CSV table of C-alpha atoms in Angstrom, one decimal:
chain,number,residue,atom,x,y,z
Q,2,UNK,CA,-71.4,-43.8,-12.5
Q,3,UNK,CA,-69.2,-47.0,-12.4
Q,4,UNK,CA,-65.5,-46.6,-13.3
Q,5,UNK,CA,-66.2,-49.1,-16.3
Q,6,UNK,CA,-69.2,-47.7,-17.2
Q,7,UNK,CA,-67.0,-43.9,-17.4
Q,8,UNK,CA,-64.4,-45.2,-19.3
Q,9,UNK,CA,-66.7,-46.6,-22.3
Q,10,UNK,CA,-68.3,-43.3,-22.3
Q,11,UNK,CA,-65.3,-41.6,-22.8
Q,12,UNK,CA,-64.3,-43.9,-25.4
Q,13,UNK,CA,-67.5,-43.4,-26.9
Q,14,UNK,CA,-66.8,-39.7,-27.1
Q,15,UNK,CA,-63.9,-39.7,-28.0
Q,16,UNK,CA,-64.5,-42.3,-31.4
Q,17,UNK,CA,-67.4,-39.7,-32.3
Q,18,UNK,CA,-65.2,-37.6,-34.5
Q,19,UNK,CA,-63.5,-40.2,-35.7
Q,20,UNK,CA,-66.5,-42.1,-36.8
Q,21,UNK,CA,-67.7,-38.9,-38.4
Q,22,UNK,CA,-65.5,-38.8,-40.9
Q,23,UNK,CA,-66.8,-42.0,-42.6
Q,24,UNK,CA,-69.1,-40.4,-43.9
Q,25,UNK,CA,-70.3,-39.8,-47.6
Q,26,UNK,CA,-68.6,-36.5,-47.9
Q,27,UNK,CA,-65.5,-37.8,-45.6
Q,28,UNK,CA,-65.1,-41.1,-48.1
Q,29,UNK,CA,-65.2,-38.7,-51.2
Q,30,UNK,CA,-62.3,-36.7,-50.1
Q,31,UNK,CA,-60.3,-39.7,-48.7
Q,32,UNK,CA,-57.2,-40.2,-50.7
Q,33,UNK,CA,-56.0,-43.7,-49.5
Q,34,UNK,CA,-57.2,-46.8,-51.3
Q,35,UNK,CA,-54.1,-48.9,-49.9
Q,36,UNK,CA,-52.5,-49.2,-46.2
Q,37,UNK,CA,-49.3,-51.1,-45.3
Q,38,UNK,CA,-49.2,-51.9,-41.7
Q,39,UNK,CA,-45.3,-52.8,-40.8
Q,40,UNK,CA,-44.9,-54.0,-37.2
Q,41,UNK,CA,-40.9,-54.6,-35.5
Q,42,UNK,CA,-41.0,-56.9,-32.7
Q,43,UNK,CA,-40.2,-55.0,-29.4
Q,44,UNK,CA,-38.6,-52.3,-30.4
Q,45,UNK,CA,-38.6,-50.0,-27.6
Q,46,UNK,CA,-40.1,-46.2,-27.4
Q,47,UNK,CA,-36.7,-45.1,-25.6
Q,48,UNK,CA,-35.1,-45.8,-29.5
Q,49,UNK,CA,-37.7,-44.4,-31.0
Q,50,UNK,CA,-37.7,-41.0,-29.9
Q,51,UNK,CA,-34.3,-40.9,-28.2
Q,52,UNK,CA,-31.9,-43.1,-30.6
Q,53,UNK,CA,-29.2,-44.9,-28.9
Q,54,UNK,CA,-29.1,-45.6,-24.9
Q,55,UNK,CA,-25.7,-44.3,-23.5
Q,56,UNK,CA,-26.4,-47.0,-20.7
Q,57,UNK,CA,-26.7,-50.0,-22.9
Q,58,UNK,CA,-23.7,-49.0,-24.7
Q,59,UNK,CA,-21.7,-51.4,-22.8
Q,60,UNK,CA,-19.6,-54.9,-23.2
Q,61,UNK,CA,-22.0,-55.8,-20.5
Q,62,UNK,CA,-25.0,-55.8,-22.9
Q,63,UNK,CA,-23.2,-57.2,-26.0
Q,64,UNK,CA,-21.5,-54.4,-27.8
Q,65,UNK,CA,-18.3,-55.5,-28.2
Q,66,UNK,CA,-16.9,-52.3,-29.4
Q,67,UNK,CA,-18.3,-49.6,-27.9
Q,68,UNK,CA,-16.6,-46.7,-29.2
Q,69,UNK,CA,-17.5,-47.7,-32.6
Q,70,UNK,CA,-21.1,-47.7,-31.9
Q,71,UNK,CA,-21.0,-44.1,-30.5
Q,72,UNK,CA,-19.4,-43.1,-33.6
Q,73,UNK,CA,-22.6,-44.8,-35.5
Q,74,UNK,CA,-24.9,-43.8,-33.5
Q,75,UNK,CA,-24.6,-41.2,-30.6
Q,76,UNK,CA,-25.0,-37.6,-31.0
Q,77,UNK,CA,-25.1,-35.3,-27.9
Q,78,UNK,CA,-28.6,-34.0,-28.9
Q,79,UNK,CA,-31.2,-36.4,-28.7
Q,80,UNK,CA,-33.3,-35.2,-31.7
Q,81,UNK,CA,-30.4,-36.0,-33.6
Q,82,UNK,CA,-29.2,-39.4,-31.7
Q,83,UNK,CA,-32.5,-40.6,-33.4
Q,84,UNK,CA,-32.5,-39.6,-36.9
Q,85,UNK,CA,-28.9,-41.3,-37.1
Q,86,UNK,CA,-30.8,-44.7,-35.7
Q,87,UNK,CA,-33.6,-44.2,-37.7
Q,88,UNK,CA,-33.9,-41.7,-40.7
Q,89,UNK,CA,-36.8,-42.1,-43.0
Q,90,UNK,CA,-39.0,-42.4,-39.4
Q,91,UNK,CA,-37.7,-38.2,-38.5
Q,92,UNK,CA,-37.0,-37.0,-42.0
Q,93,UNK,CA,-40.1,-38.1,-43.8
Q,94,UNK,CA,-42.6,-40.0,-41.1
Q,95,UNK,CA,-41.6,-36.9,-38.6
Q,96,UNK,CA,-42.3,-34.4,-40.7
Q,97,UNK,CA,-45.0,-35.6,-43.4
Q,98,UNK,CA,-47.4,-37.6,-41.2
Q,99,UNK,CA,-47.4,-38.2,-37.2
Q,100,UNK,CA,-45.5,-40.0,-34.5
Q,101,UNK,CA,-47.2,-40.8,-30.8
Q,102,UNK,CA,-45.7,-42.0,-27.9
Q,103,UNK,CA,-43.4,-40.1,-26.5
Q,104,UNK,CA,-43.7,-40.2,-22.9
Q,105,UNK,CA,-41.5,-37.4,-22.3
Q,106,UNK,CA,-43.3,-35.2,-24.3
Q,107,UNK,CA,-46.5,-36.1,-23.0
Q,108,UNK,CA,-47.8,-38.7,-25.5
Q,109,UNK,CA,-48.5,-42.2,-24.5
Q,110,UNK,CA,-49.6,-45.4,-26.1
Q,111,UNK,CA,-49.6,-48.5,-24.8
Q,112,UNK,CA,-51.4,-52.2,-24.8
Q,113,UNK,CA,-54.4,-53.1,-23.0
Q,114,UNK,CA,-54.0,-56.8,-22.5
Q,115,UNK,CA,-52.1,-56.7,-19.8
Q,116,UNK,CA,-49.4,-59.5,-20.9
Q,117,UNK,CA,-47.1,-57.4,-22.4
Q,118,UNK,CA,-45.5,-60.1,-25.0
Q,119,UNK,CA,-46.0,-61.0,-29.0
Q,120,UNK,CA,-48.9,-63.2,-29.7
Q,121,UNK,CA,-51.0,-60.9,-27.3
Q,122,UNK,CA,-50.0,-57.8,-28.9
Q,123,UNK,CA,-50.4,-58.8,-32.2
Q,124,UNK,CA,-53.8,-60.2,-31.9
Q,125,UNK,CA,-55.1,-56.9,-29.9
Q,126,UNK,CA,-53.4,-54.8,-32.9
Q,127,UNK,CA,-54.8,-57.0,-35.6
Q,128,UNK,CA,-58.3,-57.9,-33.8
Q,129,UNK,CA,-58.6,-54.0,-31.8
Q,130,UNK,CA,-59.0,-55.7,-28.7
Q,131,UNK,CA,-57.7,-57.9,-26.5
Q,132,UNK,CA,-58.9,-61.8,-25.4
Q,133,UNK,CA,-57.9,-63.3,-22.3
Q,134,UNK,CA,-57.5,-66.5,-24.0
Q,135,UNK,CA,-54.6,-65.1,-26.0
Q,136,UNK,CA,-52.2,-65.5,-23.1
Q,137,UNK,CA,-49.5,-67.6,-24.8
Q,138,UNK,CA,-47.4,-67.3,-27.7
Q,139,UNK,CA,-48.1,-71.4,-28.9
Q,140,UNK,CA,-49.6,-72.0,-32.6
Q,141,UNK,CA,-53.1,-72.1,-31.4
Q,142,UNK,CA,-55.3,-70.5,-34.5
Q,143,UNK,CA,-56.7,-67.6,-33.1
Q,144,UNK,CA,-60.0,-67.4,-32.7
Q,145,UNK,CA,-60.9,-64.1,-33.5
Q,146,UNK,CA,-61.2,-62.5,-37.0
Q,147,UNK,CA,-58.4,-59.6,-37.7
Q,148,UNK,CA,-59.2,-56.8,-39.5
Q,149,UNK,CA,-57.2,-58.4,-42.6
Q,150,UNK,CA,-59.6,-60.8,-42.6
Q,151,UNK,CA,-62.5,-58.8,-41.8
Q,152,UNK,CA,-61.4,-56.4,-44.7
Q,153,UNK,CA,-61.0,-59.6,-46.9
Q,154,UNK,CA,-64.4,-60.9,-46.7
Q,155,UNK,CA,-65.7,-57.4,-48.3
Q,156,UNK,CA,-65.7,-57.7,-52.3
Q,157,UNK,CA,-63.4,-54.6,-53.1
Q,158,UNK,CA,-60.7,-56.7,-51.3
Q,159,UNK,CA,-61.1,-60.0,-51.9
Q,160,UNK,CA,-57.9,-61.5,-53.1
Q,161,UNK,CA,-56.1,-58.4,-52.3
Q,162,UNK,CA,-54.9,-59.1,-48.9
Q,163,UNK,CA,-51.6,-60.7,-48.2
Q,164,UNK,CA,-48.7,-60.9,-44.6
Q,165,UNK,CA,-45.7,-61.6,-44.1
Q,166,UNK,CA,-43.8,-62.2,-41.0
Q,167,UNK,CA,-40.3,-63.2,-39.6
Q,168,UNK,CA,-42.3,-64.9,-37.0
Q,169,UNK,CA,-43.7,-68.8,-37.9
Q,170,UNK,CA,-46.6,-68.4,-35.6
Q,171,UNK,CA,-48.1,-65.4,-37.9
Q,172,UNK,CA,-50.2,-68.1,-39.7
Q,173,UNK,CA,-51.6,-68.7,-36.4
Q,174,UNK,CA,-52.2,-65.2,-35.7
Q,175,UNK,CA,-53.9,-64.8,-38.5
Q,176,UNK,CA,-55.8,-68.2,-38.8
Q,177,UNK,CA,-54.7,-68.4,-42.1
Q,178,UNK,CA,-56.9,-71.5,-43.1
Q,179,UNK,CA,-59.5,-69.3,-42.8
Q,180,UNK,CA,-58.9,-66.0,-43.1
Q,181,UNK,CA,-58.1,-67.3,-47.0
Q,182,UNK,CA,-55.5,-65.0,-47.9
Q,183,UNK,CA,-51.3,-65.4,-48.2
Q,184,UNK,CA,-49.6,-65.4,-44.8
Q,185,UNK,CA,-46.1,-66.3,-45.4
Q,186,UNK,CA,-43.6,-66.5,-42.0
Q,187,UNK,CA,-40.9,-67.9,-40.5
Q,188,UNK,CA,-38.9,-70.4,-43.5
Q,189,UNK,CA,-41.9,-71.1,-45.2
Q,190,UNK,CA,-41.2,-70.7,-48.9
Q,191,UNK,CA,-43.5,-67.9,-50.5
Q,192,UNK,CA,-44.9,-70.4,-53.5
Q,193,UNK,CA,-47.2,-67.8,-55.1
Q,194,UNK,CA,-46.7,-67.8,-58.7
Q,195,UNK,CA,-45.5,-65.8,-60.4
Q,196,UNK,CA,-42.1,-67.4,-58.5
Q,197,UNK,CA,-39.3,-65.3,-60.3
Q,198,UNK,CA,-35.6,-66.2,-60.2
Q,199,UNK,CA,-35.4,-63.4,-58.1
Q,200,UNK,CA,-38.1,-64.8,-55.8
Q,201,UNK,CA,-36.7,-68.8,-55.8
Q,202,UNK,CA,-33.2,-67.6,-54.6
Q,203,UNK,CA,-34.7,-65.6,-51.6
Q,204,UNK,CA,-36.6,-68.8,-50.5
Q,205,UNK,CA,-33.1,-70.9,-50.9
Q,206,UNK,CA,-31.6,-68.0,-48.7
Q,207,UNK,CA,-34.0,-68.6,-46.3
Q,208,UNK,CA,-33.9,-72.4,-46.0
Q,209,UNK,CA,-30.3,-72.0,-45.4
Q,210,UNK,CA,-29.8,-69.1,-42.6
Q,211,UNK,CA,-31.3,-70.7,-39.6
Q,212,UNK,CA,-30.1,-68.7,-36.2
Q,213,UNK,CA,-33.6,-68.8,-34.2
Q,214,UNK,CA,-35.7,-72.1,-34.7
Q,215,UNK,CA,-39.0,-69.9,-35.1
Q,216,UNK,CA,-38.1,-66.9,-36.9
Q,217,UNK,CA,-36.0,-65.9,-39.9
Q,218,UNK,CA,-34.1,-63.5,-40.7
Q,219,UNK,CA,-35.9,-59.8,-41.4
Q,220,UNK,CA,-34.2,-59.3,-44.5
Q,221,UNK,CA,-35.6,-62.1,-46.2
Q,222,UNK,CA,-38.9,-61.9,-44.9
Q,223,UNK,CA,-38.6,-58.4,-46.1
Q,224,UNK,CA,-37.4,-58.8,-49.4
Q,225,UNK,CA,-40.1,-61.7,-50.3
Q,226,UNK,CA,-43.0,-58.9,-49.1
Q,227,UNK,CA,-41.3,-56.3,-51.3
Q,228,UNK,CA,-41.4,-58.8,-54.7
Q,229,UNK,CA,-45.0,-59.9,-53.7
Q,230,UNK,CA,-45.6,-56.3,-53.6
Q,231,UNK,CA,-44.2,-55.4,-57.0
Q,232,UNK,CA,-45.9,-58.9,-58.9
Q,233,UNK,CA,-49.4,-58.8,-56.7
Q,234,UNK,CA,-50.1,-54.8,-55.8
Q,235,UNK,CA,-52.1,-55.7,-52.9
Q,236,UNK,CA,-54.2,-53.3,-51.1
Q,237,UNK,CA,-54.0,-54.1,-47.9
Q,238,UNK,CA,-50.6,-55.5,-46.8
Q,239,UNK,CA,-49.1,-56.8,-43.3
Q,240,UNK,CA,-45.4,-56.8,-42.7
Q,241,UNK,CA,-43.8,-58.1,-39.1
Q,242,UNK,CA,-39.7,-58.2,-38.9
Q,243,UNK,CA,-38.8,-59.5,-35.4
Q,244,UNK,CA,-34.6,-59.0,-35.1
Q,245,UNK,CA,-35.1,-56.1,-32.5
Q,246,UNK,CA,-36.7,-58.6,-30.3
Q,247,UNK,CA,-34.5,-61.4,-30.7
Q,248,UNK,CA,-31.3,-59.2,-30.4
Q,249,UNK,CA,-32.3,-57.5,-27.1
Q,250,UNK,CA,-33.2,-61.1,-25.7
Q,251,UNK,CA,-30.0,-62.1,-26.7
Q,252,UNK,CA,-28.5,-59.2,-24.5
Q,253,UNK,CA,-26.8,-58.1,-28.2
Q,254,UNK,CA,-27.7,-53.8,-27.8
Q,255,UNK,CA,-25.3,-53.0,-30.6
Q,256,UNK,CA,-27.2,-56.2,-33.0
Q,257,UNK,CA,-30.1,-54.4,-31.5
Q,258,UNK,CA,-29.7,-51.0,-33.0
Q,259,UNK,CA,-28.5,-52.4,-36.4
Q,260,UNK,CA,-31.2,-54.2,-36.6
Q,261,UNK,CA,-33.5,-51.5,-35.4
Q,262,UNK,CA,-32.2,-48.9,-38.5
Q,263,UNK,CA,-32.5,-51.7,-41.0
Q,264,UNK,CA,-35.8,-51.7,-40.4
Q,265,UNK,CA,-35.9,-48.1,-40.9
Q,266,UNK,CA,-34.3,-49.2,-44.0
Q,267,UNK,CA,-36.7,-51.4,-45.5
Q,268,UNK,CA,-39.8,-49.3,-44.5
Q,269,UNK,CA,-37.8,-46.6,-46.5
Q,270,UNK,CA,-37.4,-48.7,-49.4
Q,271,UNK,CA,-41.2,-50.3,-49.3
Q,272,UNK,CA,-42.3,-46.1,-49.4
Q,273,UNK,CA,-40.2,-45.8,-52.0
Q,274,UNK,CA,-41.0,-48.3,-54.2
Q,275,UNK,CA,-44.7,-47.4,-53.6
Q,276,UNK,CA,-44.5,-44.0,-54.9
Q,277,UNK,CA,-42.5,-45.3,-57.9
Q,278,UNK,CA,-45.9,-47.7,-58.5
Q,279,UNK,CA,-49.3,-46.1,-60.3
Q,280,UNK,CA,-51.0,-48.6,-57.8
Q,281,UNK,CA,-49.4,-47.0,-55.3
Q,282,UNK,CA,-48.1,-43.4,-55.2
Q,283,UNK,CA,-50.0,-40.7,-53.4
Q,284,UNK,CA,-52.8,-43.5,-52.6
Q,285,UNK,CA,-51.1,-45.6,-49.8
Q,286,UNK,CA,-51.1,-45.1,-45.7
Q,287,UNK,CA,-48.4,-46.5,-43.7
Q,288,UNK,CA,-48.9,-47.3,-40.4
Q,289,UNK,CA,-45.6,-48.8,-38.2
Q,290,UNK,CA,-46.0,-49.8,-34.6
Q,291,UNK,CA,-44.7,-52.4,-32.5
Q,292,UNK,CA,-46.1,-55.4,-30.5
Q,293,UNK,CA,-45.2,-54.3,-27.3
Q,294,UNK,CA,-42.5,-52.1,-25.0
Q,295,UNK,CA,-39.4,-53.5,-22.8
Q,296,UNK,CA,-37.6,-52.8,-19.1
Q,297,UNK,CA,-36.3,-49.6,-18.8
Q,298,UNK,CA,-32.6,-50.3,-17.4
Q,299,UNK,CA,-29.7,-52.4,-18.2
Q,300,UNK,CA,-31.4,-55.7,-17.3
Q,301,UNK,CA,-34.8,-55.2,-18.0
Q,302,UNK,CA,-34.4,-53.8,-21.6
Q,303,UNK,CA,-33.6,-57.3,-22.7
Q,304,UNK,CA,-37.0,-58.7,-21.2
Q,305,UNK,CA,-41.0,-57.5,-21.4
Q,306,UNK,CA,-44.2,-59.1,-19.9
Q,307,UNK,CA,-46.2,-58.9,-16.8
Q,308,UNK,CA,-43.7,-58.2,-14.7
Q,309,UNK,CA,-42.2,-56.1,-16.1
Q,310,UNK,CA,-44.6,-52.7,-16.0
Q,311,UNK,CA,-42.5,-50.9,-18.5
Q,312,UNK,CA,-43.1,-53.0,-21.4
Q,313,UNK,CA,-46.6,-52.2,-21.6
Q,314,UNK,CA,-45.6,-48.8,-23.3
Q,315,UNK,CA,-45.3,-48.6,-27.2
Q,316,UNK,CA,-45.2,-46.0,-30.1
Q,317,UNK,CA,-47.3,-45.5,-33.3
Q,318,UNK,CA,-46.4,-43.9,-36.5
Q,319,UNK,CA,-49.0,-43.2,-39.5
Q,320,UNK,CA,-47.9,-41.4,-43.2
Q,321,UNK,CA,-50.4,-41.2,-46.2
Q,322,UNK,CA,-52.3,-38.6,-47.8
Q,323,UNK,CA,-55.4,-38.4,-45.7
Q,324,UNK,CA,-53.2,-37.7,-42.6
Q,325,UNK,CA,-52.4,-34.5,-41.2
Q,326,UNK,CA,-48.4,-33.8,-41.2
Q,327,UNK,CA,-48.5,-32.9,-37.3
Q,328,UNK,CA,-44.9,-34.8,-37.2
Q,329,UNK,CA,-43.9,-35.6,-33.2
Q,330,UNK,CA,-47.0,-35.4,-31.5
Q,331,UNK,CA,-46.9,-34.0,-27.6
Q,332,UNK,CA,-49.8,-33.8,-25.0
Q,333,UNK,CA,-52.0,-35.9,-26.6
Q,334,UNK,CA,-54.7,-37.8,-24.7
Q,335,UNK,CA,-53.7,-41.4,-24.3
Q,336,UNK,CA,-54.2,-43.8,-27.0
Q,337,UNK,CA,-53.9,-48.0,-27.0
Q,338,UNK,CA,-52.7,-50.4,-29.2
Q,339,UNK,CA,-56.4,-51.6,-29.7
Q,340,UNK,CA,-57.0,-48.7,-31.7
Q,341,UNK,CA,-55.0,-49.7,-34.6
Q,342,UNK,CA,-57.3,-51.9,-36.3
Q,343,UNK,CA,-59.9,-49.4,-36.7
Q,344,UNK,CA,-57.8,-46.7,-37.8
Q,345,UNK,CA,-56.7,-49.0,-40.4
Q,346,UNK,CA,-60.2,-49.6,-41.7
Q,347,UNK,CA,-61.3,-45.9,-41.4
Q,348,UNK,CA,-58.4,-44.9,-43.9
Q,349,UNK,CA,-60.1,-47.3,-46.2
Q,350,UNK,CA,-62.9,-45.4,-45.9
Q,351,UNK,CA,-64.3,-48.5,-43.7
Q,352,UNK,CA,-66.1,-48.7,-40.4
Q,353,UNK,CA,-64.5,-51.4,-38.3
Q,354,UNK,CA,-66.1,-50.4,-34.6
Q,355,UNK,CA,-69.4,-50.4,-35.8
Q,356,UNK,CA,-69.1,-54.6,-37.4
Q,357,UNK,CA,-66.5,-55.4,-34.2
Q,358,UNK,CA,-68.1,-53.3,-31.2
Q,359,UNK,CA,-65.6,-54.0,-28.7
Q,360,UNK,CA,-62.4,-52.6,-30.9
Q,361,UNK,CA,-60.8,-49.6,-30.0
Q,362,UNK,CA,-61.5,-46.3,-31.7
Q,363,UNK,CA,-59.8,-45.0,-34.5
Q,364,UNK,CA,-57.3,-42.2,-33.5
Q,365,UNK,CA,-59.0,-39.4,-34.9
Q,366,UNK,CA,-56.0,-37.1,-35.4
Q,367,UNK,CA,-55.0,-39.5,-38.0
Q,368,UNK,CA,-57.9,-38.9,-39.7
Q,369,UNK,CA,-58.0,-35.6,-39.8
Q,370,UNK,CA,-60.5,-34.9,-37.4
């Protein structure tokens, strides 16, 4: 049997379950009518499951006061060197829903396009596969339909779809002409009514904080998803914050890490204020993942692409009512970012491989199955 050929049966296989439990009886005991997928630009799976890097802790890769940051972030015991960089991801992530990637512990993910870098990523996350003629980050509207999109053509989420992104080439991503829904990034303004005092002074923030020509700050980007959030209630909602990768391409580890647990911050605050919501509570999946890895030493970790292998490896995190609370997963069979798009749709009770034939499966732990 061809090598190709194998790996599509596997595949195959392996989706069964997964597919299984769309249906009837499945979608009558799913819980989750909502899913928020938050994404942090390059964050690497080294942070993730080990918190701080004792070798990037250095004047050398920006930290200008490295004592300080141990006494932020290092512990001697790894387990707890990453609940200090990241706590709502260990204390309520890690032990209500499940965590992959860990390549120490057995569990890999990782991206199929090959590239390695943002627009690539994003689009096989978003899409479940990759396209060789994603091999850029320009503002080229992409070609292919995400699932957002996909999910926003169907009439029990029409008008309930909405993303938000640091990023200013997410419109791109998401060919937002077409696709029909809100997809605010970069400075852009969110101009939405209803637009709340609150709301207009965020915007102004925004206007007036340019670092990075093409991306803005995360906490404004975050903020203006959480008050869409509370004044819209959509079901299906995308959130990107990009400071991890600019910091680490900036050579700025300590920036890196703050930036890295204020994203644990605002996913915190995002699950909070979801429970506190009738829309919301008990009936929402979250699903936080990256775009793509980074090096593995004190050079490379500012840096990811094609050449540099390393940077193909990512994590995956999933919490909502119709997951399993496995926590840290360990000797799991591989999974790829591809499959994030279908999981996404399966949660909703939707079957995304069998409209987009060529996106990954859904991870079937995460479903139960």
């Amino acid at each position: 049997m061809p090598d190709l050929t194998r790996r599509k049966l596997v595949r195959m296989l392996a989706a069964a379950p997964a597919l299984a439990s769309l249906s009837a009886d499945a979608q009558a005991r799913r819980q989750t009518r909502n899913v928020f997928l938050v994404m942090t630009d390059g964050l690497r799976w080294q942070e993730v499951f080990g918190g701080a890097d004792e070798r990037l802790i250095s004047k050398e890769n920006g930290v200008s006061d490295p004592d300080s940051l141990r006494r932020e972030y290092w512990r001697d015991i790894p387990a707890a060197r990453r609940e200090a960089l990241m706590p709502f991801l260990w204390s309520t992530i890690g032990q209500k829903g499940q965590i992959f990637g860990n390549r120490a512990a057995g569990s890999e993910v990782s991206v199929s396009n090959g590239l390695n870098f943002s627009y690539p990523g994003y689009n096989e996350t978003l899409c479940g596969f990759s396209d060789p003629r994603i091999d850029s980050n320009d503002k080229i509207a992409n070609p292919n339909v995400t699932v957002f999109e996909w999910l926003h053509q169907k009439p029990d989420f029409r008008g309930r779809v909405a993303a938000f992104g640091a990023w200013d080439v997410f419109p791109f991503i998401f060919n937002a002409k077409r696709a029909g829904f809100p997809v605010n990034a970069g400075y852009d303004p969110l101009t939405t009514p209803p637009i709340s005092p609150r709301l207009e002074f965020l915007n102004q923030l925004k206007s007036e904080s340019k670092v990075w020509d093409d991306e803005a700050f995360d906490v404004f980007t975050f903020h203006t998803a959480l008050e869409y959030v509370r004044a819209h209630t959509p079901r299906v909602l995308f959130l990107s914050l990009g400071e991890t990768d600019e910091w680490a391409h900036d050579g700025k580890y300590a920036a890196y890490l703050y930036s890295a647990h204020r994203v644990d911050q605002a996913i915190a605050q995002l699950w909070k204020t979801a429970q506190t919501m009738r829309e919301y509570r008990d009936r929402t999946t979250l699903i936080f993942t990256c775009d793509h890895g980074r090096g593995d030493n004190a050079v490379e970790w500012r840096s990811h692409g094609r050449k540099i292998p390393d940077s193909k490896d990512i994590w995956m995190a999933f919490l909502g009512p119709d997951t399993p609370p496995l926590g840290e997963r360990r000797k799991t069979a591989p999974l790829q970012q591809n499959q994030v798009a279908a999981t996404l749709a399966a949660v909703l009770g939707e079957d995304y491989p069998a409209a987009v034939a060529k996106a990954g499966a859904p991870v079937a732990d995460v479903l139960g199955q």
